Structure formats: structure tokens, C-alpha cells
Amino acid sequence: MLVVPSVLAVPAAALAALPVMDAPNVTMVIAWPPHSRSLALAGLIRTAARLTGGSAG
């Protein structure tokens, strides 16, 4: 689950994640500047590609 930084202040016990089984598929696009050398961003892209069967590149 990806969350915005403002959610990090909320205690984990206050959050619930439920799948919406009848929701339509959506396309998520992640964009970044070509000169980025962020290890955190690289990890996000690798994880997203692994989880979706896509390619990171």
C-alpha cells in the first residue's frame, strides 16, 4: 500500500485496507526526471514493476 506522508502521523491501528473486488482496473503512471538518482525512487519503480508484471525502464 502506498500512502502520502501526511498519513504517516496516523496510528496504524486507525487504518484499514480493504480490496474492492468489483472495482474496474486502473492504469497508474509513475513519472520522474531522467536525471534522478534517488535510491528510494528506484526501489519504488522496481517494486511497482515486480508487482504489476511491468518493466522498470
PDB file of N, CA and C in Angstrom:
ATOM      1  N   MET A   1       0.854  -1.173   0.000  1.00  0.00           N
ATOM      2  CA  MET A   1       0.000   0.000   0.000  1.00  0.00           C
ATOM      3  C   MET A   1       0.898   1.234   0.000  1.00  0.00           C
ATOM      4  N   LEU A   2       0.637   2.155  -0.868  1.00  0.00           N
ATOM      5  CA  LEU A   2       1.364   3.422  -0.921  1.00  0.00           C
ATOM      6  C   LEU A   2       0.512   4.492  -0.274  1.00  0.00           C
ATOM      7  N   VAL A   3       1.126   5.322   0.554  1.00  0.00           N
ATOM      8  CA  VAL A   3       0.388   6.377   1.237  1.00  0.00           C
ATOM      9  C   VAL A   3       1.154   7.684   1.151  1.00  0.00           C
ATOM     10  N   VAL A   4       0.436   8.781   1.286  1.00  0.00           N
ATOM     11  CA  VAL A   4       1.073  10.096   1.299  1.00  0.00           C
ATOM     12  C   VAL A   4       1.710  10.326   2.662  1.00  0.00           C
ATOM     13  N   PRO A   5       2.749  11.147   2.746  1.00  0.00           N
ATOM     14  CA  PRO A   5       3.434  11.367   4.025  1.00  0.00           C
ATOM     15  C   PRO A   5       2.519  11.812   5.167  1.00  0.00           C
ATOM     16  N   SER A   6       1.469  12.557   4.876  1.00  0.00           N
ATOM     17  CA  SER A   6       0.595  13.041   5.941  1.00  0.00           C
ATOM     18  C   SER A   6      -0.106  11.900   6.676  1.00  0.00           C
ATOM     19  N   VAL A   7      -0.235  10.757   6.024  1.00  0.00           N
ATOM     20  CA  VAL A   7      -0.889   9.617   6.660  1.00  0.00           C
ATOM     21  C   VAL A   7       0.034   8.945   7.675  1.00  0.00           C
ATOM     22  N   LEU A   8       1.335   9.157   7.547  1.00  0.00           N
ATOM     23  CA  LEU A   8       2.280   8.510   8.443  1.00  0.00           C
ATOM     24  C   LEU A   8       2.081   8.923   9.901  1.00  0.00           C
ATOM     25  N   ALA A   9       1.458  10.053  10.144  1.00  0.00           N
ATOM     26  CA  ALA A   9       1.215  10.513  11.506  1.00  0.00           C
ATOM     27  C   ALA A   9       0.014   9.816  12.138  1.00  0.00           C
ATOM     28  N   VAL A  10      -0.780   9.104  11.355  1.00  0.00           N
ATOM     29  CA  VAL A  10      -1.962   8.407  11.856  1.00  0.00           C
ATOM     30  C   VAL A  10      -1.527   7.047  12.391  1.00  0.00           C
ATOM     31  N   PRO A  11      -1.944   6.690  13.607  1.00  0.00           N
ATOM     32  CA  PRO A  11      -1.563   5.365  14.141  1.00  0.00           C
ATOM     33  C   PRO A  11      -2.029   4.240  13.223  1.00  0.00           C
ATOM     34  N   ALA A  12      -1.188   3.228  13.045  1.00  0.00           N
ATOM     35  CA  ALA A  12      -1.500   2.126  12.131  1.00  0.00           C
ATOM     36  C   ALA A  12      -2.809   1.436  12.496  1.00  0.00           C
ATOM     37  N   ALA A  13      -3.134   1.374  13.779  1.00  0.00           N
ATOM     38  CA  ALA A  13      -4.376   0.719  14.199  1.00  0.00           C
ATOM     39  C   ALA A  13      -5.602   1.472  13.696  1.00  0.00           C
ATOM     40  N   ALA A  14      -5.427   2.731  13.302  1.00  0.00           N
ATOM     41  CA  ALA A  14      -6.545   3.544  12.833  1.00  0.00           C
ATOM     42  C   ALA A  14      -6.789   3.364  11.336  1.00  0.00           C
ATOM     43  N   LEU A  15      -5.928   2.598  10.662  1.00  0.00           N
ATOM     44  CA  LEU A  15      -6.052   2.410   9.213  1.00  0.00           C
ATOM     45  C   LEU A  15      -6.560   1.011   8.888  1.00  0.00           C
ATOM     46  N   ALA A  16      -7.321   0.918   7.847  1.00  0.00           N
ATOM     47  CA  ALA A  16      -7.776  -0.378   7.343  1.00  0.00           C
ATOM     48  C   ALA A  16      -7.672  -0.362   5.828  1.00  0.00           C
ATOM     49  N   ALA A  17      -7.255  -1.472   5.263  1.00  0.00           N
ATOM     50  CA  ALA A  17      -7.170  -1.597   3.816  1.00  0.00           C
ATOM     51  C   ALA A  17      -8.063  -2.752   3.391  1.00  0.00           C
ATOM     52  N   LEU A  18      -8.986  -2.479   2.510  1.00  0.00           N
ATOM     53  CA  LEU A  18      -9.910  -3.494   2.030  1.00  0.00           C
ATOM     54  C   LEU A  18      -9.892  -3.534   0.511  1.00  0.00           C
ATOM     55  N   PRO A  19      -9.798  -4.726  -0.070  1.00  0.00           N
ATOM     56  CA  PRO A  19      -9.869  -4.797  -1.529  1.00  0.00           C
ATOM     57  C   PRO A  19     -11.287  -4.488  -2.004  1.00  0.00           C
ATOM     58  N   VAL A  20     -11.380  -3.815  -3.129  1.00  0.00           N
ATOM     59  CA  VAL A  20     -12.680  -3.542  -3.748  1.00  0.00           C
ATOM     60  C   VAL A  20     -12.761  -4.478  -4.952  1.00  0.00           C
ATOM     61  N   MET A  21     -13.386  -5.611  -4.731  1.00  0.00           N
ATOM     62  CA  MET A  21     -13.366  -6.685  -5.721  1.00  0.00           C
ATOM     63  C   MET A  21     -14.068  -6.331  -7.027  1.00  0.00           C
ATOM     64  N   ASP A  22     -15.060  -5.452  -6.978  1.00  0.00           N
ATOM     65  CA  ASP A  22     -15.790  -5.139  -8.212  1.00  0.00           C
ATOM     66  C   ASP A  22     -15.362  -3.802  -8.825  1.00  0.00           C
ATOM     67  N   ALA A  23     -14.265  -3.264  -8.373  1.00  0.00           N
ATOM     68  CA  ALA A  23     -13.766  -2.005  -8.945  1.00  0.00           C
ATOM     69  C   ALA A  23     -13.116  -2.287 -10.301  1.00  0.00           C
ATOM     70  N   PRO A  24     -13.227  -1.365 -11.234  1.00  0.00           N
ATOM     71  CA  PRO A  24     -12.573  -1.570 -12.530  1.00  0.00           C
ATOM     72  C   PRO A  24     -11.057  -1.444 -12.394  1.00  0.00           C
ATOM     73  N   ASN A  25     -10.334  -2.073 -13.305  1.00  0.00           N
ATOM     74  CA  ASN A  25      -8.885  -1.906 -13.333  1.00  0.00           C
ATOM     75  C   ASN A  25      -8.549  -0.467 -13.686  1.00  0.00           C
ATOM     76  N   VAL A  26      -7.442   0.016 -13.159  1.00  0.00           N
ATOM     77  CA  VAL A  26      -6.984   1.366 -13.462  1.00  0.00           C
ATOM     78  C   VAL A  26      -5.529   1.302 -13.921  1.00  0.00           C
ATOM     79  N   THR A  27      -5.117   2.317 -14.614  1.00  0.00           N
ATOM     80  CA  THR A  27      -3.723   2.441 -15.032  1.00  0.00           C
ATOM     81  C   THR A  27      -3.058   3.472 -14.143  1.00  0.00           C
ATOM     82  N   MET A  28      -1.932   3.096 -13.553  1.00  0.00           N
ATOM     83  CA  MET A  28      -1.165   4.023 -12.724  1.00  0.00           C
ATOM     84  C   MET A  28       0.130   4.334 -13.466  1.00  0.00           C
ATOM     85  N   VAL A  29       0.468   5.589 -13.516  1.00  0.00           N
ATOM     86  CA  VAL A  29       1.678   6.022 -14.198  1.00  0.00           C
ATOM     87  C   VAL A  29       2.569   6.714 -13.191  1.00  0.00           C
ATOM     88  N   ILE A  30       3.833   6.320 -13.172  1.00  0.00           N
ATOM     89  CA  ILE A  30       4.820   6.957 -12.298  1.00  0.00           C
ATOM     90  C   ILE A  30       5.828   7.642 -13.210  1.00  0.00           C
ATOM     91  N   ALA A  31       6.052   8.918 -12.987  1.00  0.00           N
ATOM     92  CA  ALA A  31       6.995   9.676 -13.821  1.00  0.00           C
ATOM     93  C   ALA A  31       8.052  10.317 -12.930  1.00  0.00           C
ATOM     94  N   TRP A  32       9.249  10.450 -13.445  1.00  0.00           N
ATOM     95  CA  TRP A  32      10.333  11.066 -12.702  1.00  0.00           C
ATOM     96  C   TRP A  32      11.302  11.686 -13.688  1.00  0.00           C
ATOM     97  N   PRO A  33      12.105  12.656 -13.220  1.00  0.00           N
ATOM     98  CA  PRO A  33      13.062  13.283 -14.139  1.00  0.00           C
ATOM     99  C   PRO A  33      14.152  12.280 -14.542  1.00  0.00           C
ATOM    100  N   PRO A  34      14.578  12.315 -15.783  1.00  0.00           N
ATOM    101  CA  PRO A  34      15.565  11.339 -16.262  1.00  0.00           C
ATOM    102  C   PRO A  34      16.899  11.411 -15.535  1.00  0.00           C
ATOM    103  N   HIS A  35      17.214  12.531 -14.906  1.00  0.00           N
ATOM    104  CA  HIS A  35      18.493  12.673 -14.208  1.00  0.00           C
ATOM    105  C   HIS A  35      18.424  12.227 -12.745  1.00  0.00           C
ATOM    106  N   SER A  36      17.268  11.739 -12.296  1.00  0.00           N
ATOM    107  CA  SER A  36      17.099  11.344 -10.897  1.00  0.00           C
ATOM    108  C   SER A  36      18.008  10.169 -10.549  1.00  0.00           C
ATOM    109  N   ARG A  37      18.635  10.243  -9.398  1.00  0.00           N
ATOM    110  CA  ARG A  37      19.493   9.162  -8.891  1.00  0.00           C
ATOM    111  C   ARG A  37      19.012   8.711  -7.507  1.00  0.00           C
ATOM    112  N   SER A  38      17.746   8.941  -7.220  1.00  0.00           N
ATOM    113  CA  SER A  38      17.173   8.598  -5.931  1.00  0.00           C
ATOM    114  C   SER A  38      17.062   7.086  -5.761  1.00  0.00           C
ATOM    115  N   LEU A  39      17.700   6.542  -4.710  1.00  0.00           N
ATOM    116  CA  LEU A  39      17.597   5.114  -4.442  1.00  0.00           C
ATOM    117  C   LEU A  39      16.183   4.740  -4.010  1.00  0.00           C
ATOM    118  N   ALA A  40      15.524   5.626  -3.281  1.00  0.00           N
ATOM    119  CA  ALA A  40      14.146   5.364  -2.857  1.00  0.00           C
ATOM    120  C   ALA A  40      13.222   5.280  -4.071  1.00  0.00           C
ATOM    121  N   LEU A  41      13.382   6.178  -5.015  1.00  0.00           N
ATOM    122  CA  LEU A  41      12.573   6.162  -6.232  1.00  0.00           C
ATOM    123  C   LEU A  41      12.857   4.904  -7.050  1.00  0.00           C
ATOM    124  N   ALA A  42      14.126   4.538  -7.156  1.00  0.00           N
ATOM    125  CA  ALA A  42      14.493   3.333  -7.894  1.00  0.00           C
ATOM    126  C   ALA A  42      13.835   2.106  -7.265  1.00  0.00           C
ATOM    127  N   GLY A  43      13.813   2.056  -5.940  1.00  0.00           N
ATOM    128  CA  GLY A  43      13.164   0.945  -5.247  1.00  0.00           C
ATOM    129  C   GLY A  43      11.671   0.916  -5.502  1.00  0.00           C
ATOM    130  N   LEU A  44      11.035   2.087  -5.506  1.00  0.00           N
ATOM    131  CA  LEU A  44       9.605   2.172  -5.788  1.00  0.00           C
ATOM    132  C   LEU A  44       9.305   1.647  -7.197  1.00  0.00           C
ATOM    133  N   ILE A  45      10.096   2.069  -8.168  1.00  0.00           N
ATOM    134  CA  ILE A  45       9.870   1.659  -9.553  1.00  0.00           C
ATOM    135  C   ILE A  45      10.082   0.153  -9.707  1.00  0.00           C
ATOM    136  N   ARG A  46      11.139  -0.389  -9.097  1.00  0.00           N
ATOM    137  CA  ARG A  46      11.373  -1.836  -9.172  1.00  0.00           C
ATOM    138  C   ARG A  46      10.227  -2.624  -8.539  1.00  0.00           C
ATOM    139  N   THR A  47       9.770  -2.167  -7.387  1.00  0.00           N
ATOM    140  CA  THR A  47       8.677  -2.853  -6.698  1.00  0.00           C
ATOM    141  C   THR A  47       7.397  -2.779  -7.502  1.00  0.00           C
ATOM    142  N   ALA A  48       7.076  -1.608  -8.026  1.00  0.00           N
ATOM    143  CA  ALA A  48       5.860  -1.461  -8.835  1.00  0.00           C
ATOM    144  C   ALA A  48       5.913  -2.358 -10.063  1.00  0.00           C
ATOM    145  N   ALA A  49       7.068  -2.412 -10.719  1.00  0.00           N
ATOM    146  CA  ALA A  49       7.212  -3.261 -11.910  1.00  0.00           C
ATOM    147  C   ALA A  49       7.080  -4.726 -11.539  1.00  0.00           C
ATOM    148  N   ARG A  50       7.670  -5.127 -10.418  1.00  0.00           N
ATOM    149  CA  ARG A  50       7.597  -6.529  -9.986  1.00  0.00           C
ATOM    150  C   ARG A  50       6.151  -6.911  -9.662  1.00  0.00           C
ATOM    151  N   LEU A  51       5.438  -6.042  -8.964  1.00  0.00           N
ATOM    152  CA  LEU A  51       4.079  -6.350  -8.536  1.00  0.00           C
ATOM    153  C   LEU A  51       3.081  -6.346  -9.687  1.00  0.00           C
ATOM    154  N   THR A  52       3.368  -5.601 -10.732  1.00  0.00           N
ATOM    155  CA  THR A  52       2.418  -5.490 -11.838  1.00  0.00           C
ATOM    156  C   THR A  52       2.830  -6.300 -13.064  1.00  0.00           C
ATOM    157  N   GLY A  53       3.999  -6.881 -13.027  1.00  0.00           N
ATOM    158  CA  GLY A  53       4.463  -7.628 -14.184  1.00  0.00           C
ATOM    159  C   GLY A  53       4.948  -6.722 -15.288  1.00  0.00           C
ATOM    160  N   GLY A  54       5.156  -5.449 -14.966  1.00  0.00           N
ATOM    161  CA  GLY A  54       5.629  -4.483 -15.952  1.00  0.00           C
ATOM    162  C   GLY A  54       7.141  -4.442 -16.011  1.00  0.00           C
ATOM    163  N   SER A  55       7.660  -3.463 -16.707  1.00  0.00           N
ATOM    164  CA  SER A  55       9.105  -3.288 -16.788  1.00  0.00           C
ATOM    165  C   SER A  55       9.460  -1.963 -16.153  1.00  0.00           C
ATOM    166  N   ALA A  56      10.617  -1.906 -15.538  1.00  0.00           N
ATOM    167  CA  ALA A  56      11.089  -0.684 -14.881  1.00  0.00           C
ATOM    168  C   ALA A  56      12.086  -0.007 -15.799  1.00  0.00           C
ATOM    169  N   GLY A  57      11.598   0.700 -16.788  1.00  0.00           N
ATOM    170  CA  GLY A  57      12.534   1.357 -17.658  1.00  0.00           C
ATOM    171  C   GLY A  57      11.941   2.040 -18.783  1.00  0.00           C
TER     172      GLY A  57
END
